[in-house]
Coordinates of C-alpha atoms and ligand atoms in Angstrom, one line a residue:
M1 CA -12.4 -16.2 -23.1
A2 CA -14.1 -15.4 -19.8
R3 CA -14.9 -12.8 -17.2
I4 CA -14.1 -14.5 -13.9
D5 CA -16.0 -13.5 -10.7
L6 CA -14.9 -14.5 -7.3
D7 CA -17.9 -13.9 -5.1
N8 CA -17.2 -13.9 -1.3
V9 CA -14.7 -16.7 -1.6
R10 CA -13.2 -18.0 1.7
H11 CA -10.9 -21.0 2.0
A12 CA -9.6 -23.0 5.0
Y13 CA -7.4 -26.1 4.6
G14 CA -8.2 -27.4 8.1
P15 CA -11.6 -28.6 9.2
D16 CA -14.1 -26.5 11.2
P17 CA -12.5 -23.0 10.7
K18 CA -13.7 -20.4 13.3
S19 CA -11.7 -17.2 13.3
D20 CA -10.2 -15.3 10.3
A21 CA -6.8 -16.8 11.2
D22 CA -8.1 -20.3 10.3
F23 CA -8.6 -19.1 6.7
A24 CA -5.9 -19.1 4.0
L25 CA -8.2 -16.9 2.0
R26 CA -10.1 -14.7 4.4
R27 CA -12.8 -13.2 2.1
V28 CA -12.1 -12.4 -1.5
S29 CA -14.5 -10.7 -4.0
H30 CA -13.0 -9.7 -7.3
V31 CA -13.9 -9.5 -11.0
F32 CA -11.2 -10.4 -13.6
E33 CA -12.5 -8.7 -16.7
D34 CA -12.6 -10.7 -20.0
G35 CA -9.3 -10.2 -21.8
G36 CA -7.5 -8.6 -19.0
A37 CA -3.9 -9.2 -18.0
Y38 CA -3.7 -9.5 -14.2
A39 CA -0.9 -10.3 -11.8
L40 CA -1.6 -11.7 -8.3
L41 CA 1.3 -10.3 -6.3
G42 CA 2.2 -10.9 -2.6
P43 CA 4.7 -12.5 -0.3
S44 CA 5.0 -16.3 0.3
G45 CA 2.0 -17.7 2.1
C46 CA -0.4 -14.8 1.4
G47 CA -2.8 -17.1 -0.6
K48 CA -2.0 -16.5 -4.2
T49 CA -1.7 -20.1 -5.2
S50 CA -4.8 -21.0 -3.2
M51 CA -6.7 -18.3 -5.2
L52 CA -5.4 -19.6 -8.5
N53 CA -6.3 -23.1 -7.6
I54 CA -9.8 -22.1 -6.7
I55 CA -10.1 -20.4 -10.1
S56 CA -8.8 -23.4 -12.0
G57 CA -10.9 -25.9 -9.9
L58 CA -8.1 -27.7 -8.3
V59 CA -9.4 -26.5 -4.9
A60 CA -13.1 -26.1 -4.0
P61 CA -13.5 -23.0 -1.8
T62 CA -14.9 -23.5 1.7
E63 CA -17.4 -20.7 1.1
G64 CA -18.4 -18.5 -1.8
R65 CA -18.8 -18.9 -5.6
V66 CA -16.7 -18.8 -8.7
L67 CA -18.4 -17.6 -11.9
F68 CA -17.3 -17.7 -15.5
N69 CA -19.2 -15.3 -17.7
G70 CA -21.9 -15.3 -15.0
E71 CA -22.2 -19.0 -14.8
D72 CA -21.6 -20.7 -11.5
V73 CA -18.6 -23.1 -11.9
T74 CA -17.7 -23.6 -8.3
L75 CA -18.4 -27.3 -8.4
L76 CA -17.0 -28.0 -11.9
S77 CA -13.8 -29.9 -12.4
T78 CA -10.7 -28.2 -13.9
E79 CA -11.2 -30.1 -17.1
K80 CA -14.8 -28.8 -17.5
R81 CA -13.6 -25.2 -16.8
N82 CA -11.3 -25.2 -19.9
I83 CA -8.5 -23.4 -18.2
A84 CA -4.9 -23.5 -19.5
Q85 CA -2.2 -23.6 -16.9
V86 CA 1.5 -22.7 -17.0
F87 CA 3.3 -23.9 -13.9
Q88 CA 6.8 -23.3 -12.5
F89 CA 8.1 -26.3 -14.4
P90 CA 7.2 -26.6 -18.0
V91 CA 4.9 -29.5 -18.9
V92 CA 6.1 -30.7 -22.3
Y93 CA 6.6 -34.0 -24.1
D94 CA 10.4 -34.2 -24.7
S95 CA 10.2 -36.8 -27.4
M96 CA 7.8 -34.7 -29.5
T97 CA 8.7 -31.8 -31.7
V98 CA 7.5 -28.3 -30.8
R99 CA 4.8 -28.5 -33.4
E100 CA 3.6 -32.0 -32.2
N101 CA 3.5 -30.7 -28.6
L102 CA 1.1 -27.9 -29.7
A103 CA -1.0 -30.2 -32.0
F104 CA -1.4 -32.8 -29.2
P105 CA -4.3 -31.3 -27.3
L106 CA -6.1 -30.7 -30.7
R107 CA -5.6 -34.3 -31.9
N108 CA -7.0 -35.5 -28.6
R109 CA -10.2 -33.6 -29.5
R110 CA -10.2 -35.1 -33.0
M111 CA -10.0 -31.8 -34.7
K112 CA -9.6 -31.9 -38.5
T113 CA -5.9 -32.1 -39.7
D114 CA -6.0 -28.8 -41.7
E115 CA -7.7 -27.0 -38.8
I116 CA -5.0 -28.3 -36.5
A117 CA -2.2 -27.1 -38.8
R118 CA -3.8 -23.7 -39.1
R119 CA -4.2 -23.2 -35.4
V120 CA -0.8 -24.5 -34.5
D121 CA 0.9 -22.2 -37.1
E122 CA -0.9 -19.3 -35.7
V123 CA 0.0 -20.1 -32.1
L124 CA 3.7 -20.9 -33.0
E125 CA 3.8 -17.4 -34.4
T126 CA 2.1 -15.8 -31.4
V127 CA 4.5 -17.4 -28.9
G128 CA 7.6 -16.9 -31.1
L129 CA 8.4 -20.6 -31.8
T130 CA 7.9 -20.8 -35.6
A131 CA 11.7 -21.2 -36.2
L132 CA 11.8 -24.1 -33.7
A133 CA 8.7 -25.9 -34.9
G134 CA 10.5 -28.9 -36.2
R135 CA 12.9 -29.3 -33.2
K136 CA 12.4 -31.9 -30.5
A137 CA 11.4 -30.4 -27.2
R138 CA 14.3 -32.2 -25.5
G139 CA 17.3 -30.0 -25.6
L140 CA 15.4 -26.7 -25.7
T141 CA 16.0 -24.1 -23.0
A142 CA 13.7 -23.6 -20.1
D143 CA 12.2 -20.5 -21.5
E144 CA 11.6 -22.2 -24.9
K145 CA 9.8 -25.0 -23.0
Q146 CA 7.7 -22.5 -21.1
K147 CA 6.7 -21.0 -24.5
I148 CA 5.6 -24.5 -25.5
S149 CA 3.5 -24.9 -22.3
L150 CA 1.9 -21.5 -23.0
G151 CA 1.3 -22.4 -26.7
R152 CA -0.4 -25.6 -25.7
G153 CA -2.8 -23.6 -23.5
L154 CA -3.5 -21.0 -26.2
V155 CA -4.0 -23.5 -29.0
R156 CA -7.2 -24.9 -27.6
P157 CA -10.2 -23.1 -29.2
D158 CA -12.4 -23.0 -26.0
V159 CA -10.0 -21.8 -23.3
N160 CA -11.6 -19.5 -20.7
A161 CA -8.4 -18.2 -19.2
V162 CA -4.6 -18.8 -19.0
L163 CA -3.3 -19.1 -15.5
F164 CA 0.4 -18.8 -14.7
D165 CA 1.9 -19.9 -11.4
E166 CA 5.4 -18.3 -11.0
P167 CA 6.3 -19.4 -14.6
L168 CA 9.7 -17.8 -14.7
T169 CA 11.2 -19.6 -11.7
V170 CA 13.3 -22.0 -13.7
V171 CA 14.2 -19.5 -16.5
D172 CA 17.7 -18.0 -16.6
P173 CA 17.9 -14.4 -15.4
Q174 CA 18.8 -13.1 -18.8
M175 CA 16.0 -14.9 -20.5
K176 CA 13.5 -13.8 -17.9
W177 CA 13.4 -10.3 -19.3
Q178 CA 12.8 -11.5 -22.8
L179 CA 10.1 -14.1 -21.9
R180 CA 8.3 -11.5 -19.8
A181 CA 8.2 -9.1 -22.7
S182 CA 7.0 -11.8 -25.0
L183 CA 4.2 -12.7 -22.6
R184 CA 2.9 -9.1 -22.9
D185 CA 3.0 -9.5 -26.6
V186 CA 1.2 -12.8 -26.5
H187 CA -1.5 -11.2 -24.4
R188 CA -1.8 -8.3 -26.8
R189 CA -2.2 -10.7 -29.7
S190 CA -4.4 -13.3 -28.1
R191 CA -6.6 -11.1 -25.9
A192 CA -6.9 -14.0 -23.5
T193 CA -7.9 -13.4 -19.9
M194 CA -4.5 -14.0 -18.1
I195 CA -3.8 -14.3 -14.4
Y196 CA -0.2 -14.4 -13.4
V197 CA 0.9 -15.4 -9.9
T198 CA 4.2 -14.0 -8.6
H199 CA 6.0 -12.7 -5.5
D200 CA 8.3 -10.6 -7.7
Q201 CA 7.1 -7.0 -8.2
T202 CA 9.1 -6.5 -11.4
E203 CA 7.4 -9.5 -13.0
A204 CA 4.0 -8.3 -11.8
L205 CA 4.4 -4.7 -12.9
T206 CA 5.8 -5.5 -16.3
F207 CA 3.3 -8.2 -17.2
A208 CA 0.0 -6.8 -15.9
D209 CA -2.5 -4.1 -16.7
K210 CA -3.9 -4.6 -13.3
V211 CA -2.0 -5.9 -10.3
V212 CA -4.0 -7.6 -7.5
V213 CA -1.9 -7.2 -4.3
M214 CA -2.5 -9.8 -1.6
Y215 CA -1.5 -9.8 2.0
A216 CA -2.4 -12.3 4.7
G217 CA -5.3 -14.0 2.8
E218 CA -6.8 -10.8 1.5
I219 CA -6.7 -8.5 -1.5
V220 CA -5.4 -5.1 -0.2
Q221 CA -5.4 -3.2 -3.5
V222 CA -6.1 -3.7 -7.2
G223 CA -4.5 -1.1 -9.4
T224 CA -2.3 -0.2 -12.3
P225 CA 1.4 -0.2 -11.6
A226 CA 1.2 3.7 -11.4
E227 CA -1.7 3.6 -9.0
L228 CA 0.1 1.2 -6.7
F229 CA 3.1 3.4 -6.7
E230 CA 1.4 6.8 -6.4
R231 CA -1.5 5.9 -4.0
P232 CA -0.9 2.8 -2.0
S233 CA -4.2 1.9 -0.3
H234 CA -2.5 0.0 2.5
T235 CA 0.9 0.4 4.2
F236 CA 1.8 -3.1 3.0
V237 CA 1.4 -2.1 -0.7
G238 CA 3.7 0.9 0.0
Y239 CA 6.3 -1.2 1.6
F240 CA 6.1 -4.2 -0.8
I241 CA 6.1 -2.2 -4.1
G242 CA 9.0 0.2 -4.8
S243 CA 12.7 -0.1 -4.1
P244 CA 13.2 0.8 -1.4
G245 CA 9.6 0.7 -0.2
M246 CA 7.6 3.5 1.3
N247 CA 8.6 5.0 4.6
V248 CA 5.9 4.4 7.2
V249 CA 6.3 6.6 10.3
P250 CA 4.0 6.6 13.4
V251 CA 2.5 10.0 14.0
A252 CA -0.2 11.8 16.0
I253 CA -2.9 13.9 14.4
D254 CA -2.6 17.6 15.2
G255 CA -5.4 19.6 13.5
A256 CA -4.7 19.9 9.8
G257 CA -1.3 18.2 10.3
V258 CA 0.5 15.5 12.2
R259 CA 3.2 15.4 14.8
I260 CA 6.4 13.4 14.4
G261 CA 8.0 13.6 17.9
E262 CA 8.8 17.3 18.3
S263 CA 8.1 18.3 14.7
R264 CA 4.9 19.0 12.8
V265 CA 4.0 18.2 9.2
A266 CA 1.1 20.1 7.6
L267 CA -1.6 18.3 5.7
P268 CA -4.1 19.7 3.2
A269 CA -7.0 19.2 5.6
A270 CA -7.7 17.8 9.0
P271 CA -8.1 14.0 8.5
V272 CA -11.2 12.2 9.7
V273 CA -10.3 9.0 11.5
V274 CA -11.8 6.7 14.0
D275 CA -10.8 7.4 17.6
G276 CA -8.0 5.2 18.8
A277 CA -6.8 4.2 15.3
R278 CA -3.1 3.7 14.8
I279 CA -2.0 6.6 12.6
E280 CA 1.0 6.5 10.3
L281 CA 2.4 8.8 7.7
G282 CA 3.5 7.2 4.5
V283 CA 6.0 8.8 2.1
R284 CA 8.1 7.1 -0.6
P285 CA 11.8 7.8 -0.6
E286 CA 11.4 9.6 -3.9
F287 CA 9.4 12.3 -2.1
V288 CA 11.7 12.8 0.9
K289 CA 13.9 15.9 0.6
L290 CA 17.0 16.7 2.5
G291 CA 17.7 20.5 3.0
A292 CA 18.1 23.3 5.4
A293 CA 14.5 23.4 6.7
G294 CA 12.4 20.6 8.2
I295 CA 12.7 17.8 10.7
P296 CA 16.3 17.3 12.1
A297 CA 17.8 14.0 11.1
S298 CA 21.1 12.1 11.2
V299 CA 22.5 10.0 8.4
I300 CA 23.1 6.4 9.2
R301 CA 24.4 5.2 5.9
V302 CA 24.2 5.9 2.2
E303 CA 23.5 3.0 -0.1
D304 CA 24.7 3.1 -3.7
A305 CA 22.4 1.1 -6.0
G306 CA 24.4 2.0 -9.1
R307 CA 21.8 4.1 -10.9
Y308 CA 20.8 5.9 -7.8
R309 CA 21.7 6.4 -4.1
V310 CA 19.6 6.1 -1.1
A311 CA 20.3 7.9 2.2
H312 CA 19.1 6.1 5.3
L313 CA 18.5 8.5 8.2
S314 CA 17.2 8.5 11.7
M315 CA 14.5 11.2 12.2
Q316 CA 13.1 11.7 15.7
G317 CA 14.1 8.1 16.4
H318 CA 12.4 6.7 13.3
P319 CA 14.2 5.3 10.3
I320 CA 13.6 7.1 7.0
A321 CA 15.0 6.6 3.5
A322 CA 15.5 9.4 1.0
M323 CA 16.3 8.9 -2.7
L324 CA 19.2 11.2 -3.7
R325 CA 19.2 13.0 -7.1
E326 CA 22.2 12.5 -9.3
G327 CA 25.1 14.4 -7.8
E328 CA 23.0 15.6 -4.8
K329 CA 25.1 16.3 -1.7
I330 CA 23.7 15.7 1.7
P331 CA 23.9 18.8 3.9
A332 CA 26.1 18.7 7.0
D333 CA 23.1 19.0 9.3
P334 CA 20.3 17.6 7.2
K335 CA 16.6 18.4 7.8
V336 CA 13.9 16.2 6.3
S337 CA 10.9 17.6 4.4
F338 CA 8.3 16.0 2.2
D339 CA 7.0 16.8 -1.2
P340 CA 3.2 17.2 -0.4
V341 CA 2.1 15.2 -3.5
G342 CA 3.8 12.1 -2.0
V343 CA 2.4 12.3 1.5
H344 CA -0.2 9.8 2.6
L345 CA -1.9 9.2 5.9
Y346 CA -2.9 5.7 7.2
A347 CA -5.3 4.7 10.0
D348 CA -4.9 1.1 11.1
S349 CA -2.8 0.5 7.9
W350 CA -5.5 1.8 5.5
R351 CA -5.2 5.0 3.5
V352 CA -7.2 8.0 4.7
A353 CA -8.5 10.5 2.1
L354 CA -7.0 13.9 2.9
N355 CA -9.1 16.4 0.9
G356 CA -12.6 15.0 1.3
A357 CA -12.6 14.2 -2.4
G358 CA -11.5 10.6 -1.9
Q359 CA -8.0 11.4 -3.2
Ligands
ATP1 P1 3.8 -19.3 -2.0 O1 4.3 -18.2 -2.9 O2 4.8 -19.7 -1.0 O3 3.2 -20.5 -2.8 P2 1.1 -18.3 -1.7 O4 0.9 -16.8 -1.6 O5 0.9 -18.9 -3.1 O6 2.6 -18.7 -1.2 P3 -0.6 -20.3 -0.7 O7 0.3 -21.4 -1.2 O8 -1.9 -20.1 -1.3 O9 0.2 -18.9 -0.6 O10 -0.8 -20.6 0.9 C1 -1.6 -19.8 1.7 C2 -1.7 -20.4 3.1 O11 -2.3 -21.7 3.0 C3 -0.3 -20.7 3.7 O12 -0.4 -20.5 5.1 C4 -0.1 -22.2 3.4 O13 0.8 -22.8 4.4 C5 -1.5 -22.8 3.5 N1 -1.7 -23.9 2.6 C6 -1.5 -23.9 1.3 N2 -1.8 -25.1 0.7 C7 -2.1 -25.9 1.8 C8 -2.5 -27.3 1.9 N3 -2.6 -28.1 0.9 N4 -2.8 -27.7 3.1 C9 -2.7 -26.9 4.2 N5 -2.3 -25.6 4.2 C10 -2.0 -25.1 3.0

């Protein structure tokens, strides 16, 4: 397996790119550590598939280098990179049995029969297909077929990484949960470097140790699910991750605090920002409290999501969402306050450290 480095990679599909806007990938430098489970998460069009295709060799970047274990592979074909790929639609031979599907790539390499049997048995076990080994692929469910695709990738002895491009798209909602859990398990057992592209935060957060969040052709944050939730580096991360996403409110700096309309919110220290920057306060609905003291607000509606309720309010002309605790009653004349541990400040969309210790 490999450590994969993207070194100042840029990519434009059109000829003669000039401004940043001409690049589908603006500038990406990132290291995927050997054996890591990564998700590339972002909305449609942010460049996830372009990045995956640059890693696999389907697309050659306009600028920059791709390194596998320190070796420059930028100009190598997909085949030479020894990458296994699992796409949206499973690639399997319907007329073959599950076992034959897994043995196929090894037969092509003229591996010895007993070695093929040993490896195939091992991978059948890893991906949970032992019981179906003798069944024809035709007639199996979409998630079983995806397991075959995955198994065919893992069975090769020299695979550098397994890349997944939205692999659960055609899988039934009920089976998604199960397949996702088994992918984690497969990763634990195989210790392969895995990179999983998705626009679905649940898929990303449940699969990956590290989530790479992309927005408009750039990586905006790389972190564990907890880091992305607790300290979003960019307002987009706050908004995109979480349900509902982080509240982002325009504010003005006022010493060691900020002003929201007529009201003031204290901060731990006076923030240091560039003059003229657009300043916003970010606070997740989980850290918004409704009580007798704070910023006056009016309730617009209360959303019942089954396991929790969310109050949507207007605060000094700005929308704000508050997560309600079980059985919590909204006061008649609610005032909004924030739990200080959940308060973040952003300058031109990027998070500003508030205590000088880079917190
Ligand atoms: P999606 O989830 O919709 O696939 P994505 O995050 O994977 O989105 P990409 O498919 O990498 O994003 O696309 C990034 C940008 O590059 C988009 O603006 C897209 O229109 C453009 N793009 C992608 N492939 C091509 C192509 N072959 N030719 C021209 N432009 C392309």
